[in-house]
XYZ file of C-alpha atoms in Angstrom:
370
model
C 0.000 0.000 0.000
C 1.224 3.211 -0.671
C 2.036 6.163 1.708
C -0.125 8.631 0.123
C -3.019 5.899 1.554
C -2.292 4.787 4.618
C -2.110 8.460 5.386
C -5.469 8.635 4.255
C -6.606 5.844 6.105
C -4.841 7.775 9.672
C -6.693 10.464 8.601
C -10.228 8.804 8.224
C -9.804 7.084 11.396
C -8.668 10.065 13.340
C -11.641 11.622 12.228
C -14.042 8.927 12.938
C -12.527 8.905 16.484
C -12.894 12.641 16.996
C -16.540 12.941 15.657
C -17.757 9.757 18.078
C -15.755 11.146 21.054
C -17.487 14.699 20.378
C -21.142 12.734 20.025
C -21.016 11.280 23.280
C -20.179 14.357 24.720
C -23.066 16.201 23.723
C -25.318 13.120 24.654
C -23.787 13.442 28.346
C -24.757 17.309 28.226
C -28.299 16.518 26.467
C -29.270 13.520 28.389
C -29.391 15.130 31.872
C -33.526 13.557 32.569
C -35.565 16.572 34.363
C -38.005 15.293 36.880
C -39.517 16.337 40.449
C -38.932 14.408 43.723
C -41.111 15.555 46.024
C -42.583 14.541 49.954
C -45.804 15.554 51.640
C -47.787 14.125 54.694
C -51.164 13.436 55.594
C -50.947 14.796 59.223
C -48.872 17.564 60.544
C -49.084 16.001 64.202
C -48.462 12.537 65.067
C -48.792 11.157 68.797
C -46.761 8.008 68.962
C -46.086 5.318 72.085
C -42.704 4.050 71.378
C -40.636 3.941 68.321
C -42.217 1.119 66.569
C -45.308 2.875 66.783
C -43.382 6.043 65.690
C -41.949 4.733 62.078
C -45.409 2.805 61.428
C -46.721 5.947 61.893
C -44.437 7.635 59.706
C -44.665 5.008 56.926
C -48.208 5.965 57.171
C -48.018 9.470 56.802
C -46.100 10.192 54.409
C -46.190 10.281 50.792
C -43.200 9.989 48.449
C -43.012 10.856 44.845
C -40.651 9.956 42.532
C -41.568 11.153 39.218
C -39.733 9.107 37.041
C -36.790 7.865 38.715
C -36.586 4.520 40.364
C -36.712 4.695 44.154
C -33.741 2.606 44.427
C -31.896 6.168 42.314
C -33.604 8.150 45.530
C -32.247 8.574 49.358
C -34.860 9.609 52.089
C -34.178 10.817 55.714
C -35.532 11.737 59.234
C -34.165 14.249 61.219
C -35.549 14.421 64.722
C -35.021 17.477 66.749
C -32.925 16.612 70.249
C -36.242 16.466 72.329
C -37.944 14.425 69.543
C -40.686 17.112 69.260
C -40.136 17.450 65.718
C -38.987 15.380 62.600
C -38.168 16.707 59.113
C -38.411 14.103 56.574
C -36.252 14.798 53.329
C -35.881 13.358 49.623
C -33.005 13.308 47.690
C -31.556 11.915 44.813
C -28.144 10.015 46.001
C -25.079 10.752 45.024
C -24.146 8.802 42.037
C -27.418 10.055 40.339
C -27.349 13.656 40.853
C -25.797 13.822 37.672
C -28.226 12.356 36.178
C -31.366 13.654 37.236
C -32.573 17.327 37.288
C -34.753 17.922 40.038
C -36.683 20.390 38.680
C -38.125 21.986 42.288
C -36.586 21.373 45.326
C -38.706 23.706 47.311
C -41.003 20.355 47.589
C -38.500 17.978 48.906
C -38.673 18.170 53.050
C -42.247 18.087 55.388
C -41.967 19.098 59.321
C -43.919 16.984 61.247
C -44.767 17.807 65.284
C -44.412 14.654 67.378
C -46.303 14.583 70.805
C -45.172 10.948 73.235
C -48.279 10.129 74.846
C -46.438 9.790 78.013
C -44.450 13.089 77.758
C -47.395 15.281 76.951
C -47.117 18.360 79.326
C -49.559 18.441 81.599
C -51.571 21.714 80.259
C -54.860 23.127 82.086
C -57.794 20.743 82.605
C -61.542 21.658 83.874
C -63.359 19.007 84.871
C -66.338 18.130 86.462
C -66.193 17.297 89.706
C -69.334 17.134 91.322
C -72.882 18.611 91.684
C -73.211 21.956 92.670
C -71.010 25.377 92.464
C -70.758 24.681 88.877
C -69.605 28.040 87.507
C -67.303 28.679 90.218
C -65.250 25.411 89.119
C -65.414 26.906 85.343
C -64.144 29.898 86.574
C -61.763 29.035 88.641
C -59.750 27.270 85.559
C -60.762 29.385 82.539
C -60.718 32.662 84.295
C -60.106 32.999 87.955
C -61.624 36.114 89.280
C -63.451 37.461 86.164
C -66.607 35.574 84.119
C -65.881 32.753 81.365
C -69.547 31.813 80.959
C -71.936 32.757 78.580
C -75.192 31.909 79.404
C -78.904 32.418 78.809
C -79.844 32.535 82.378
C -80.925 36.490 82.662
C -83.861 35.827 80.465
C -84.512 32.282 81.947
C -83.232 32.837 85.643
C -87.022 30.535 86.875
C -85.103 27.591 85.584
C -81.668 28.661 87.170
C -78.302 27.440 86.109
C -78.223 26.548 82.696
C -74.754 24.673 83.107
C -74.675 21.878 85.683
C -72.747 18.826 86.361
C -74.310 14.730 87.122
C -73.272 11.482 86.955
C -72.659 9.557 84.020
C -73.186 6.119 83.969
C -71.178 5.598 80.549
C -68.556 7.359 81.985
C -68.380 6.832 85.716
C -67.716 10.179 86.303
C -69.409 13.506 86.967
C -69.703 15.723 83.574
C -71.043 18.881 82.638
C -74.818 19.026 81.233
C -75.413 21.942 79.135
C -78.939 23.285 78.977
C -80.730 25.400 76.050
C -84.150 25.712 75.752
C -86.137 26.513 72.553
C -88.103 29.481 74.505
C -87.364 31.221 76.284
C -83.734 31.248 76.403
C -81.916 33.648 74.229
C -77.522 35.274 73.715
C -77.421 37.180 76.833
C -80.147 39.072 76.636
C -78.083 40.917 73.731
C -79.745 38.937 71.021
C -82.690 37.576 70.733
C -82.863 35.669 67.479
C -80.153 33.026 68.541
C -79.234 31.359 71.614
C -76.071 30.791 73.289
C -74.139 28.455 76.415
C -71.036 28.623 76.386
C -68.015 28.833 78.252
C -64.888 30.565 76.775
C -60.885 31.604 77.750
C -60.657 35.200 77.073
C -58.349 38.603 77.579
C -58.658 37.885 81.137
C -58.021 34.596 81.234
C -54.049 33.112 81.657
C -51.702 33.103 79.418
C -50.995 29.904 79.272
C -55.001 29.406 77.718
C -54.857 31.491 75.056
C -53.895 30.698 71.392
C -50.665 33.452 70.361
C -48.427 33.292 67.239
C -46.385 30.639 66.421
C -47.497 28.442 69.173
C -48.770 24.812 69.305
C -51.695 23.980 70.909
C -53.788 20.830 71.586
C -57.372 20.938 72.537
C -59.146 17.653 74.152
C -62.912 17.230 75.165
C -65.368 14.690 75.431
C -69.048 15.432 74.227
C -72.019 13.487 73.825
C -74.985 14.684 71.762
C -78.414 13.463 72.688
C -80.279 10.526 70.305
C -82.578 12.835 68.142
C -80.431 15.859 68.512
C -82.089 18.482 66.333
C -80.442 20.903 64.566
C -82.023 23.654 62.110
C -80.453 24.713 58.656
C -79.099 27.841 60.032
C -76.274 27.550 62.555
C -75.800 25.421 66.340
C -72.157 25.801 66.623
C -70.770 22.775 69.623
C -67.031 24.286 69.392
C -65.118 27.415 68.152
C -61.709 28.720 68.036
C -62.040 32.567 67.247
C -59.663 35.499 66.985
C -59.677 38.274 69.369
C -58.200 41.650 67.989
C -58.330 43.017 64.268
C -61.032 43.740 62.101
C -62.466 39.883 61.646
C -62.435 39.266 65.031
C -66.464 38.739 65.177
C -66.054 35.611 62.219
C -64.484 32.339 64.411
C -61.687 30.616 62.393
C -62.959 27.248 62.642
C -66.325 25.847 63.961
C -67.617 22.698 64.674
C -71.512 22.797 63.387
C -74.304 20.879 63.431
C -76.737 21.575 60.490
C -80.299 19.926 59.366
C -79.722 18.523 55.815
C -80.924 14.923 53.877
C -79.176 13.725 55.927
C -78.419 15.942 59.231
C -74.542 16.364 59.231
C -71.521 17.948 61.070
C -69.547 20.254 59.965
C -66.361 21.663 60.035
C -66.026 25.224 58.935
C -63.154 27.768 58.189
C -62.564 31.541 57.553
C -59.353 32.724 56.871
C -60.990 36.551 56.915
C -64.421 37.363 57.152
C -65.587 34.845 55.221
C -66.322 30.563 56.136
C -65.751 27.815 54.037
C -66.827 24.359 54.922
C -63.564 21.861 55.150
C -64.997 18.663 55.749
C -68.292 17.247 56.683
C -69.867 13.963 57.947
C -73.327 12.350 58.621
C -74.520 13.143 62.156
C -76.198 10.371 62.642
C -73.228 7.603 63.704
C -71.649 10.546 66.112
C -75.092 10.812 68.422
C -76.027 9.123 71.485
C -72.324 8.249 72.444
C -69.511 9.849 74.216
C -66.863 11.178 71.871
C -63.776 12.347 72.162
C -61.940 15.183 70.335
C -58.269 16.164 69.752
C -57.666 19.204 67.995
C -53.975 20.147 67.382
C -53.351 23.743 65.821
C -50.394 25.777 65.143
C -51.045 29.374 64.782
C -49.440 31.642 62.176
C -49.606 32.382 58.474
C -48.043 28.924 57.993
C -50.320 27.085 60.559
C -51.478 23.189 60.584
C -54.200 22.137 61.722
C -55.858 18.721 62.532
C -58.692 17.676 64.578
C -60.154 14.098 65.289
C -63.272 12.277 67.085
C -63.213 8.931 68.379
C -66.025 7.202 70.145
C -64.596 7.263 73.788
C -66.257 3.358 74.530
C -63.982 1.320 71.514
C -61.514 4.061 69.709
C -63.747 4.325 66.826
C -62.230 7.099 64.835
C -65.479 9.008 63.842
C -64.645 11.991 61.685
C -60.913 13.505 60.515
C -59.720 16.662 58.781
C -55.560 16.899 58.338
C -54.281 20.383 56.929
C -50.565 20.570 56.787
C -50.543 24.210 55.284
C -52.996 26.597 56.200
C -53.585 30.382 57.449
C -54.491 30.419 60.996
C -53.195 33.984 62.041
C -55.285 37.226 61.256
C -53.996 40.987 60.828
C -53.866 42.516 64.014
C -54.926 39.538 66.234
C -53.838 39.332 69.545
C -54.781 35.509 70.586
C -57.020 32.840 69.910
C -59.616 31.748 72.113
C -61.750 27.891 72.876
C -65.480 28.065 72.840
C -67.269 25.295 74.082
C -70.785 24.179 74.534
C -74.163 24.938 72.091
C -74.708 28.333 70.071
C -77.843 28.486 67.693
C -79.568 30.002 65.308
C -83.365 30.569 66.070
C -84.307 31.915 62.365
C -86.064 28.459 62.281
C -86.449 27.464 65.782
C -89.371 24.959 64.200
C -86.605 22.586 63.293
C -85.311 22.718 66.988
C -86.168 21.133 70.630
C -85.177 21.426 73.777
C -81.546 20.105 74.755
C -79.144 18.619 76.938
C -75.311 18.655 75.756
C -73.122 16.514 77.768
C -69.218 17.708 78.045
C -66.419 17.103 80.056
C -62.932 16.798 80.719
C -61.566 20.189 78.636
C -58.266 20.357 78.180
C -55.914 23.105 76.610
C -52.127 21.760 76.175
C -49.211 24.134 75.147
C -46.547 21.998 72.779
C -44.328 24.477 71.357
Protein backbone atom coordinates (compact mmCIF):
# COMPACT_ATOMS: atom_id res chain seq x y z
CA UNK A 1 0.00 0.00 0.00
CA UNK A 2 1.22 3.21 -0.67
CA UNK A 3 2.04 6.16 1.71
CA UNK A 4 -0.12 8.63 0.12
CA UNK A 5 -3.02 5.90 1.55
CA UNK A 6 -2.29 4.79 4.62
CA UNK A 7 -2.11 8.46 5.39
CA UNK A 8 -5.47 8.63 4.25
CA UNK A 9 -6.61 5.84 6.10
CA UNK A 10 -4.84 7.77 9.67
CA UNK A 11 -6.69 10.46 8.60
CA UNK A 12 -10.23 8.80 8.22
CA UNK A 13 -9.80 7.08 11.40
CA UNK A 14 -8.67 10.07 13.34
CA UNK A 15 -11.64 11.62 12.23
CA UNK A 16 -14.04 8.93 12.94
CA UNK A 17 -12.53 8.90 16.48
CA UNK A 18 -12.89 12.64 17.00
CA UNK A 19 -16.54 12.94 15.66
CA UNK A 20 -17.76 9.76 18.08
CA UNK A 21 -15.75 11.15 21.05
CA UNK A 22 -17.49 14.70 20.38
CA UNK A 23 -21.14 12.73 20.02
CA UNK A 24 -21.02 11.28 23.28
CA UNK A 25 -20.18 14.36 24.72
CA UNK A 26 -23.07 16.20 23.72
CA UNK A 27 -25.32 13.12 24.65
CA UNK A 28 -23.79 13.44 28.35
CA UNK A 29 -24.76 17.31 28.23
CA UNK A 30 -28.30 16.52 26.47
CA UNK A 31 -29.27 13.52 28.39
CA UNK A 32 -29.39 15.13 31.87
CA UNK A 33 -33.53 13.56 32.57
CA UNK A 34 -35.56 16.57 34.36
CA UNK A 35 -38.01 15.29 36.88
CA UNK A 36 -39.52 16.34 40.45
CA UNK A 37 -38.93 14.41 43.72
CA UNK A 38 -41.11 15.56 46.02
CA UNK A 39 -42.58 14.54 49.95
CA UNK A 40 -45.80 15.55 51.64
CA UNK A 41 -47.79 14.12 54.69
CA UNK A 42 -51.16 13.44 55.59
CA UNK A 43 -50.95 14.80 59.22
CA UNK A 44 -48.87 17.56 60.54
CA UNK A 45 -49.08 16.00 64.20
CA UNK A 46 -48.46 12.54 65.07
CA UNK A 47 -48.79 11.16 68.80
CA UNK A 48 -46.76 8.01 68.96
CA UNK A 49 -46.09 5.32 72.08
CA UNK A 50 -42.70 4.05 71.38
CA UNK A 51 -40.64 3.94 68.32
CA UNK A 52 -42.22 1.12 66.57
CA UNK A 53 -45.31 2.87 66.78
CA UNK A 54 -43.38 6.04 65.69
CA UNK A 55 -41.95 4.73 62.08
CA UNK A 56 -45.41 2.81 61.43
CA UNK A 57 -46.72 5.95 61.89
CA UNK A 58 -44.44 7.64 59.71
CA UNK A 59 -44.67 5.01 56.93
CA UNK A 60 -48.21 5.97 57.17
CA UNK A 61 -48.02 9.47 56.80
CA UNK A 62 -46.10 10.19 54.41
CA UNK A 63 -46.19 10.28 50.79
CA UNK A 64 -43.20 9.99 48.45
CA UNK A 65 -43.01 10.86 44.85
CA UNK A 66 -40.65 9.96 42.53
CA UNK A 67 -41.57 11.15 39.22
CA UNK A 68 -39.73 9.11 37.04
CA UNK A 69 -36.79 7.87 38.71
CA UNK A 70 -36.59 4.52 40.36
CA UNK A 71 -36.71 4.70 44.15
CA UNK A 72 -33.74 2.61 44.43
CA UNK A 73 -31.90 6.17 42.31
CA UNK A 74 -33.60 8.15 45.53
CA UNK A 75 -32.25 8.57 49.36
CA UNK A 76 -34.86 9.61 52.09
CA UNK A 77 -34.18 10.82 55.71
CA UNK A 78 -35.53 11.74 59.23
CA UNK A 79 -34.16 14.25 61.22
CA UNK A 80 -35.55 14.42 64.72
CA UNK A 81 -35.02 17.48 66.75
CA UNK A 82 -32.92 16.61 70.25
CA UNK A 83 -36.24 16.47 72.33
CA UNK A 84 -37.94 14.43 69.54
CA UNK A 85 -40.69 17.11 69.26
CA UNK A 86 -40.14 17.45 65.72
CA UNK A 87 -38.99 15.38 62.60
CA UNK A 88 -38.17 16.71 59.11
CA UNK A 89 -38.41 14.10 56.57
CA UNK A 90 -36.25 14.80 53.33
CA UNK A 91 -35.88 13.36 49.62
CA UNK A 92 -33.00 13.31 47.69
CA UNK A 93 -31.56 11.92 44.81
CA UNK A 94 -28.14 10.01 46.00
CA UNK A 95 -25.08 10.75 45.02
CA UNK A 96 -24.15 8.80 42.04
CA UNK A 97 -27.42 10.05 40.34
CA UNK A 98 -27.35 13.66 40.85
CA UNK A 99 -25.80 13.82 37.67
CA UNK A 100 -28.23 12.36 36.18
CA UNK A 101 -31.37 13.65 37.24
CA UNK A 102 -32.57 17.33 37.29
CA UNK A 103 -34.75 17.92 40.04
CA UNK A 104 -36.68 20.39 38.68
CA UNK A 105 -38.12 21.99 42.29
CA UNK A 106 -36.59 21.37 45.33
CA UNK A 107 -38.71 23.71 47.31
CA UNK A 108 -41.00 20.36 47.59
CA UNK A 109 -38.50 17.98 48.91
CA UNK A 110 -38.67 18.17 53.05
CA UNK A 111 -42.25 18.09 55.39
CA UNK A 112 -41.97 19.10 59.32
CA UNK A 113 -43.92 16.98 61.25
CA UNK A 114 -44.77 17.81 65.28
CA UNK A 115 -44.41 14.65 67.38
CA UNK A 116 -46.30 14.58 70.81
CA UNK A 117 -45.17 10.95 73.24
CA UNK A 118 -48.28 10.13 74.85
CA UNK A 119 -46.44 9.79 78.01
CA UNK A 120 -44.45 13.09 77.76
CA UNK A 121 -47.40 15.28 76.95
CA UNK A 122 -47.12 18.36 79.33
CA UNK A 123 -49.56 18.44 81.60
CA UNK A 124 -51.57 21.71 80.26
CA UNK A 125 -54.86 23.13 82.09
CA UNK A 126 -57.79 20.74 82.60
CA UNK A 127 -61.54 21.66 83.87
CA UNK A 128 -63.36 19.01 84.87
CA UNK A 129 -66.34 18.13 86.46
CA UNK A 130 -66.19 17.30 89.71
CA UNK A 131 -69.33 17.13 91.32
CA UNK A 132 -72.88 18.61 91.68
CA UNK A 133 -73.21 21.96 92.67
CA UNK A 134 -71.01 25.38 92.46
CA UNK A 135 -70.76 24.68 88.88
CA UNK A 136 -69.60 28.04 87.51
CA UNK A 137 -67.30 28.68 90.22
CA UNK A 138 -65.25 25.41 89.12
CA UNK A 139 -65.41 26.91 85.34
CA UNK A 140 -64.14 29.90 86.57
CA UNK A 141 -61.76 29.03 88.64
CA UNK A 142 -59.75 27.27 85.56
CA UNK A 143 -60.76 29.38 82.54
CA UNK A 144 -60.72 32.66 84.29
CA UNK A 145 -60.11 33.00 87.95
CA UNK A 146 -61.62 36.11 89.28
CA UNK A 147 -63.45 37.46 86.16
CA UNK A 148 -66.61 35.57 84.12
CA UNK A 149 -65.88 32.75 81.37
CA UNK A 150 -69.55 31.81 80.96
CA UNK A 151 -71.94 32.76 78.58
CA UNK A 152 -75.19 31.91 79.40
CA UNK A 153 -78.90 32.42 78.81
CA UNK A 154 -79.84 32.54 82.38
CA UNK A 155 -80.93 36.49 82.66
CA UNK A 156 -83.86 35.83 80.46
CA UNK A 157 -84.51 32.28 81.95
CA UNK A 158 -83.23 32.84 85.64
CA UNK A 159 -87.02 30.54 86.87
CA UNK A 160 -85.10 27.59 85.58
CA UNK A 161 -81.67 28.66 87.17
CA UNK A 162 -78.30 27.44 86.11
CA UNK A 163 -78.22 26.55 82.70
CA UNK A 164 -74.75 24.67 83.11
CA UNK A 165 -74.67 21.88 85.68
CA UNK A 166 -72.75 18.83 86.36
CA UNK A 167 -74.31 14.73 87.12
CA UNK A 168 -73.27 11.48 86.95
CA UNK A 169 -72.66 9.56 84.02
CA UNK A 170 -73.19 6.12 83.97
CA UNK A 171 -71.18 5.60 80.55
CA UNK A 172 -68.56 7.36 81.99
CA UNK A 173 -68.38 6.83 85.72
CA UNK A 174 -67.72 10.18 86.30
CA UNK A 175 -69.41 13.51 86.97
CA UNK A 176 -69.70 15.72 83.57
CA UNK A 177 -71.04 18.88 82.64
CA UNK A 178 -74.82 19.03 81.23
CA UNK A 179 -75.41 21.94 79.14
CA UNK A 180 -78.94 23.28 78.98
CA UNK A 181 -80.73 25.40 76.05
CA UNK A 182 -84.15 25.71 75.75
CA UNK A 183 -86.14 26.51 72.55
CA UNK A 184 -88.10 29.48 74.50
CA UNK A 185 -87.36 31.22 76.28
CA UNK A 186 -83.73 31.25 76.40
CA UNK A 187 -81.92 33.65 74.23
CA UNK A 188 -77.52 35.27 73.72
CA UNK A 189 -77.42 37.18 76.83
CA UNK A 190 -80.15 39.07 76.64
CA UNK A 191 -78.08 40.92 73.73
CA UNK A 192 -79.74 38.94 71.02
CA UNK A 193 -82.69 37.58 70.73
CA UNK A 194 -82.86 35.67 67.48
CA UNK A 195 -80.15 33.03 68.54
CA UNK A 196 -79.23 31.36 71.61
CA UNK A 197 -76.07 30.79 73.29
CA UNK A 198 -74.14 28.45 76.42
CA UNK A 199 -71.04 28.62 76.39
CA UNK A 200 -68.02 28.83 78.25
CA UNK A 201 -64.89 30.56 76.78
CA UNK A 202 -60.88 31.60 77.75
CA UNK A 203 -60.66 35.20 77.07
CA UNK A 204 -58.35 38.60 77.58
CA UNK A 205 -58.66 37.89 81.14
CA UNK A 206 -58.02 34.60 81.23
CA UNK A 207 -54.05 33.11 81.66
CA UNK A 208 -51.70 33.10 79.42
CA UNK A 209 -50.99 29.90 79.27
CA UNK A 210 -55.00 29.41 77.72
CA UNK A 211 -54.86 31.49 75.06
CA UNK A 212 -53.90 30.70 71.39
CA UNK A 213 -50.66 33.45 70.36
CA UNK A 214 -48.43 33.29 67.24
CA UNK A 215 -46.39 30.64 66.42
CA UNK A 216 -47.50 28.44 69.17
CA UNK A 217 -48.77 24.81 69.30
CA UNK A 218 -51.69 23.98 70.91
CA UNK A 219 -53.79 20.83 71.59
CA UNK A 220 -57.37 20.94 72.54
CA UNK A 221 -59.15 17.65 74.15
CA UNK A 222 -62.91 17.23 75.17
CA UNK A 223 -65.37 14.69 75.43
CA UNK A 224 -69.05 15.43 74.23
CA UNK A 225 -72.02 13.49 73.83
CA UNK A 226 -74.98 14.68 71.76
CA UNK A 227 -78.41 13.46 72.69
CA UNK A 228 -80.28 10.53 70.30
CA UNK A 229 -82.58 12.84 68.14
CA UNK A 230 -80.43 15.86 68.51
CA UNK A 231 -82.09 18.48 66.33
CA UNK A 232 -80.44 20.90 64.57
CA UNK A 233 -82.02 23.65 62.11
CA UNK A 234 -80.45 24.71 58.66
CA UNK A 235 -79.10 27.84 60.03
CA UNK A 236 -76.27 27.55 62.56
CA UNK A 237 -75.80 25.42 66.34
CA UNK A 238 -72.16 25.80 66.62
CA UNK A 239 -70.77 22.78 69.62
CA UNK A 240 -67.03 24.29 69.39
CA UNK A 241 -65.12 27.41 68.15
CA UNK A 242 -61.71 28.72 68.04
CA UNK A 243 -62.04 32.57 67.25
CA UNK A 244 -59.66 35.50 66.99
CA UNK A 245 -59.68 38.27 69.37
CA UNK A 246 -58.20 41.65 67.99
CA UNK A 247 -58.33 43.02 64.27
CA UNK A 248 -61.03 43.74 62.10
CA UNK A 249 -62.47 39.88 61.65
CA UNK A 250 -62.44 39.27 65.03
CA UNK A 251 -66.46 38.74 65.18
CA UNK A 252 -66.05 35.61 62.22
CA UNK A 253 -64.48 32.34 64.41
CA UNK A 254 -61.69 30.62 62.39
CA UNK A 255 -62.96 27.25 62.64
CA UNK A 256 -66.32 25.85 63.96
CA UNK A 257 -67.62 22.70 64.67
CA UNK A 258 -71.51 22.80 63.39
CA UNK A 259 -74.30 20.88 63.43
CA UNK A 260 -76.74 21.58 60.49
CA UNK A 261 -80.30 19.93 59.37
CA UNK A 262 -79.72 18.52 55.81
CA UNK A 263 -80.92 14.92 53.88
CA UNK A 264 -79.18 13.72 55.93
CA UNK A 265 -78.42 15.94 59.23
CA UNK A 266 -74.54 16.36 59.23
CA UNK A 267 -71.52 17.95 61.07
CA UNK A 268 -69.55 20.25 59.96
CA UNK A 269 -66.36 21.66 60.04
CA UNK A 270 -66.03 25.22 58.94
CA UNK A 271 -63.15 27.77 58.19
CA UNK A 272 -62.56 31.54 57.55
CA UNK A 273 -59.35 32.72 56.87
CA UNK A 274 -60.99 36.55 56.91
CA UNK A 275 -64.42 37.36 57.15
CA UNK A 276 -65.59 34.84 55.22
CA UNK A 277 -66.32 30.56 56.14
CA UNK A 278 -65.75 27.82 54.04
CA UNK A 279 -66.83 24.36 54.92
CA UNK A 280 -63.56 21.86 55.15
CA UNK A 281 -65.00 18.66 55.75
CA UNK A 282 -68.29 17.25 56.68
CA UNK A 283 -69.87 13.96 57.95
CA UNK A 284 -73.33 12.35 58.62
CA UNK A 285 -74.52 13.14 62.16
CA UNK A 286 -76.20 10.37 62.64
CA UNK A 287 -73.23 7.60 63.70
CA UNK A 288 -71.65 10.55 66.11
CA UNK A 289 -75.09 10.81 68.42
CA UNK A 290 -76.03 9.12 71.49
CA UNK A 291 -72.32 8.25 72.44
CA UNK A 292 -69.51 9.85 74.22
CA UNK A 293 -66.86 11.18 71.87
CA UNK A 294 -63.78 12.35 72.16
CA UNK A 295 -61.94 15.18 70.34
CA UNK A 296 -58.27 16.16 69.75
CA UNK A 297 -57.67 19.20 68.00
CA UNK A 298 -53.97 20.15 67.38
CA UNK A 299 -53.35 23.74 65.82
CA UNK A 300 -50.39 25.78 65.14
CA UNK A 301 -51.05 29.37 64.78
CA UNK A 302 -49.44 31.64 62.18
CA UNK A 303 -49.61 32.38 58.47
CA UNK A 304 -48.04 28.92 57.99
CA UNK A 305 -50.32 27.09 60.56
CA UNK A 306 -51.48 23.19 60.58
CA UNK A 307 -54.20 22.14 61.72
CA UNK A 308 -55.86 18.72 62.53
CA UNK A 309 -58.69 17.68 64.58
CA UNK A 310 -60.15 14.10 65.29
CA UNK A 311 -63.27 12.28 67.08
CA UNK A 312 -63.21 8.93 68.38
CA UNK A 313 -66.02 7.20 70.15
CA UNK A 314 -64.60 7.26 73.79
CA UNK A 315 -66.26 3.36 74.53
CA UNK A 316 -63.98 1.32 71.51
CA UNK A 317 -61.51 4.06 69.71
CA UNK A 318 -63.75 4.33 66.83
CA UNK A 319 -62.23 7.10 64.83
CA UNK A 320 -65.48 9.01 63.84
CA UNK A 321 -64.64 11.99 61.69
CA UNK A 322 -60.91 13.51 60.52
CA UNK A 323 -59.72 16.66 58.78
CA UNK A 324 -55.56 16.90 58.34
CA UNK A 325 -54.28 20.38 56.93
CA UNK A 326 -50.56 20.57 56.79
CA UNK A 327 -50.54 24.21 55.28
CA UNK A 328 -53.00 26.60 56.20
CA UNK A 329 -53.58 30.38 57.45
CA UNK A 330 -54.49 30.42 61.00
CA UNK A 331 -53.20 33.98 62.04
CA UNK A 332 -55.28 37.23 61.26
CA UNK A 333 -54.00 40.99 60.83
CA UNK A 334 -53.87 42.52 64.01
CA UNK A 335 -54.93 39.54 66.23
CA UNK A 336 -53.84 39.33 69.54
CA UNK A 337 -54.78 35.51 70.59
CA UNK A 338 -57.02 32.84 69.91
CA UNK A 339 -59.62 31.75 72.11
CA UNK A 340 -61.75 27.89 72.88
CA UNK A 341 -65.48 28.07 72.84
CA UNK A 342 -67.27 25.29 74.08
CA UNK A 343 -70.78 24.18 74.53
CA UNK A 344 -74.16 24.94 72.09
CA UNK A 345 -74.71 28.33 70.07
CA UNK A 346 -77.84 28.49 67.69
CA UNK A 347 -79.57 30.00 65.31
CA UNK A 348 -83.37 30.57 66.07
CA UNK A 349 -84.31 31.91 62.36
CA UNK A 350 -86.06 28.46 62.28
CA UNK A 351 -86.45 27.46 65.78
CA UNK A 352 -89.37 24.96 64.20
CA UNK A 353 -86.61 22.59 63.29
CA UNK A 354 -85.31 22.72 66.99
CA UNK A 355 -86.17 21.13 70.63
CA UNK A 356 -85.18 21.43 73.78
CA UNK A 357 -81.55 20.10 74.76
CA UNK A 358 -79.14 18.62 76.94
CA UNK A 359 -75.31 18.65 75.76
CA UNK A 360 -73.12 16.51 77.77
CA UNK A 361 -69.22 17.71 78.05
CA UNK A 362 -66.42 17.10 80.06
CA UNK A 363 -62.93 16.80 80.72
CA UNK A 364 -61.57 20.19 78.64
CA UNK A 365 -58.27 20.36 78.18
CA UNK A 366 -55.91 23.10 76.61
CA UNK A 367 -52.13 21.76 76.18
CA UNK A 368 -49.21 24.13 75.15
CA UNK A 369 -46.55 22.00 72.78
CA UNK A 370 -44.33 24.48 71.36
Amino acid sequence: MKNSQLALIKIITLCFIINSCNSNDEATDTDVIATDLSITSSVSTITWIDNSDLTQKLDIALIYNYGIADESQVEKQLNFNADTTQVNATINFKTQFQSTYNDTNTSNNSVMIALIKENQTPEGVTLKADEPGNTYDLITSILAPGHNPIETPDCNHNAFGEHIDEVFDTDLNTNVFRFFIHTTPDNDRCINFDRQRNEIKTYGNTPDNVLGIEDETVVYKWKFKLADGFQSSSNFTHIHQLKSVGGSFESMPMYTLTTRKSNPDRLELRYAETDSQTTLSQTDIAPLLDTWLEATETIKYGSSGTYDIELKKVNDGTVLFSYSNPSIINWRPNADFVRPKWGIYRSLINAQDLRDEEVLFDEFKIIEIE
